[in-house]
Amino acid sequence: MPIALAPLNEELTIVKILLDEKNKKHLESLGILPKAKVKVLSSMNGGVILVVKDGRLALDRSIASKILVA
């Protein structure tokens, strides 16, 4: 399921990132890569705020809809 639709405050594992190479590399530098553990703190209008490792990260709807989690 896309991370934009994921339940709040539950540890999730990133399965796949459906973006071009440039955006994938940028997300990888922020800690968002396949098999990484993330938690959704907030979701509003398709955008999400994630906890990745020890930091928080905000993603807009277009990016959040292309990150698949389980």
Rosetta silent file (secondary structure, phi, psi, omega in degrees, C-alpha in Angstrom):
SEQUENCE: MPIALAPLNEELTIVKILLDEKNKKHLESLGILPKAKVKVLSSMNGGVILVVKDGRLALDRSIASKILVA
SCORE:     score description
SCORE:     0.000 S_00000001
   1 L     0.000  149.522  176.473    0.000    0.000    0.000 S_00000001
   2 E   -65.976  147.673 -178.040    1.206    3.575   -0.558 S_00000001
   3 H   -64.093  -22.929  178.163    2.593    5.253    2.540 S_00000001
   4 H   -65.623  -23.449 -179.135   -0.034    7.994    2.109 S_00000001
   5 H  -104.325    2.686 -175.893   -2.699    5.407    3.041 S_00000001
   6 L   -71.243  152.238  177.743   -0.745    3.680    5.824 S_00000001
   7 L   -68.979  152.524 -179.444   -2.028    3.570    9.416 S_00000001
   8 L   -78.046  151.744  173.152   -0.632    6.052   11.923 S_00000001
   9 L    54.706   35.472  177.201    1.891    5.171   14.662 S_00000001
  10 L  -125.822  134.278  179.133    2.645    1.706   13.296 S_00000001
  11 E   -71.066  127.483 -177.089    6.121    0.530   12.308 S_00000001
  12 E  -123.513  157.130  176.932    6.158   -0.154    8.578 S_00000001
  13 E  -114.323  130.188  177.806    8.743   -1.537    6.176 S_00000001
  14 E   -72.867  128.572 -177.361    9.360    0.141    2.838 S_00000001
  15 E   -99.750  -45.699 -175.543    8.874   -2.405    0.067 S_00000001
  16 E  -154.042  149.072  176.490    9.373   -0.419   -3.139 S_00000001
  17 E  -120.689  118.441 -174.403    9.947    3.140   -4.340 S_00000001
  18 L  -100.318   57.385 -179.115    8.331    3.978   -7.686 S_00000001
  19 L  -125.540  168.613  176.383   10.274    7.119   -8.570 S_00000001
  20 L   -70.347  167.012 -174.463   12.953    8.071  -11.085 S_00000001
  21 H   -59.965  -39.205 -179.194   16.615    7.509  -10.203 S_00000001
  22 H   -60.815  -47.972 -179.670   17.289   11.133   -9.228 S_00000001
  23 H   -70.383  -35.003  176.663   14.480   11.192   -6.659 S_00000001
  24 H   -60.895  -45.117 -179.643   15.316    7.689   -5.408 S_00000001
  25 H   -62.224  -40.044  178.805   18.902    8.751   -4.705 S_00000001
  26 H   -63.901  -45.653  178.990   17.698   11.822   -2.826 S_00000001
  27 H   -64.294  -38.011  177.664   15.319    9.751   -0.686 S_00000001
  28 H   -61.231  -37.560  178.590   18.053    7.178   -0.025 S_00000001
  29 H   -67.270  -20.666  177.595   20.275    9.940    1.318 S_00000001
  30 L   -93.486   -1.192  178.317   17.456   10.779    3.757 S_00000001
  31 L    97.456    6.112  178.488   17.147    7.156    4.910 S_00000001
  32 L   -99.017  101.185  178.806   14.155    6.133    2.810 S_00000001
  33 L  -147.432  161.378 -178.950   15.152    2.959    1.003 S_00000001
  34 L   -53.812  141.493 -178.500   13.719   -0.552    0.600 S_00000001
  35 L    76.284    1.915  176.531   13.661   -2.595    3.842 S_00000001
  36 L   -77.265  148.288  177.735   13.944    0.562    5.981 S_00000001
  37 E   -94.950  131.450  178.185   11.624    0.883    8.977 S_00000001
  38 E  -136.573  162.641  176.297    9.439    4.007    9.152 S_00000001
  39 E  -135.974  133.294  179.254    6.480    5.216   11.199 S_00000001
  40 E   -87.053  118.095  177.998    3.766    7.605    9.995 S_00000001
  41 E   -86.138  -39.506 -174.877    3.167   10.339   12.587 S_00000001
  42 E  -149.097  146.694  176.794    0.647   12.389   10.653 S_00000001
  43 E  -140.092  123.398 -178.100   -1.262   12.202    7.400 S_00000001
  44 E  -144.773  123.218  179.462   -3.167   15.130    5.943 S_00000001
  45 L    54.174   32.894  178.777   -4.506   15.591    2.380 S_00000001
  46 L    91.786  -20.820  176.084   -2.209   12.827    1.118 S_00000001
  47 E   -82.386  153.385 -178.180    0.966   14.338    2.579 S_00000001
  48 E  -134.969  155.534  170.016    2.669   12.539    5.447 S_00000001
  49 E  -115.844  123.622 -175.802    5.118   13.166    8.267 S_00000001
  50 E  -112.343  153.454  165.649    7.385   10.180    8.880 S_00000001
  51 E  -102.456  118.900  178.403    9.824    9.120   11.542 S_00000001
  52 E  -123.342  118.737 -174.675   12.899    7.781    9.757 S_00000001
  53 L    55.064 -116.069 -178.115   15.710    6.575   12.012 S_00000001
  54 L  -105.129    5.856 -175.580   16.024    9.413   14.584 S_00000001
  55 E  -122.161  171.826  177.041   14.515   12.227   12.499 S_00000001
  56 E  -111.752  148.888 -176.240   11.238   13.406   11.058 S_00000001
  57 E  -144.275  133.072  177.270   10.554   13.957    7.395 S_00000001
  58 E  -101.942  134.291  177.408    7.602   15.511    5.556 S_00000001
  59 E  -124.159  139.967  177.616    6.595   14.182    2.133 S_00000001
  60 L   -80.289  172.969 -174.621    4.031   15.661   -0.226 S_00000001
  61 H   -59.431  -41.545 -175.691    1.204   13.653   -1.778 S_00000001
  62 H   -65.329  -37.318  178.698    2.943   12.963   -5.109 S_00000001
  63 H   -77.983  -44.948 -177.098    6.000   11.401   -3.442 S_00000001
  64 H   -62.052  -29.924 -179.775    4.076    9.641   -0.645 S_00000001
  65 L   -75.938  -11.305 -177.946    1.814    7.894   -3.147 S_00000001
  66 L  -108.498    9.242  174.840    4.869    6.326   -4.841 S_00000001
  67 E  -110.428  116.573 -176.207    6.463    4.796   -1.744 S_00000001
  68 E   -98.361  135.225 -179.115    4.996    1.355   -1.046 S_00000001
  69 E  -127.426  163.129  175.308    5.041   -0.135    2.465 S_00000001
  70 L  -131.506    0.000    0.000    3.963   -3.332    4.170 S_00000001
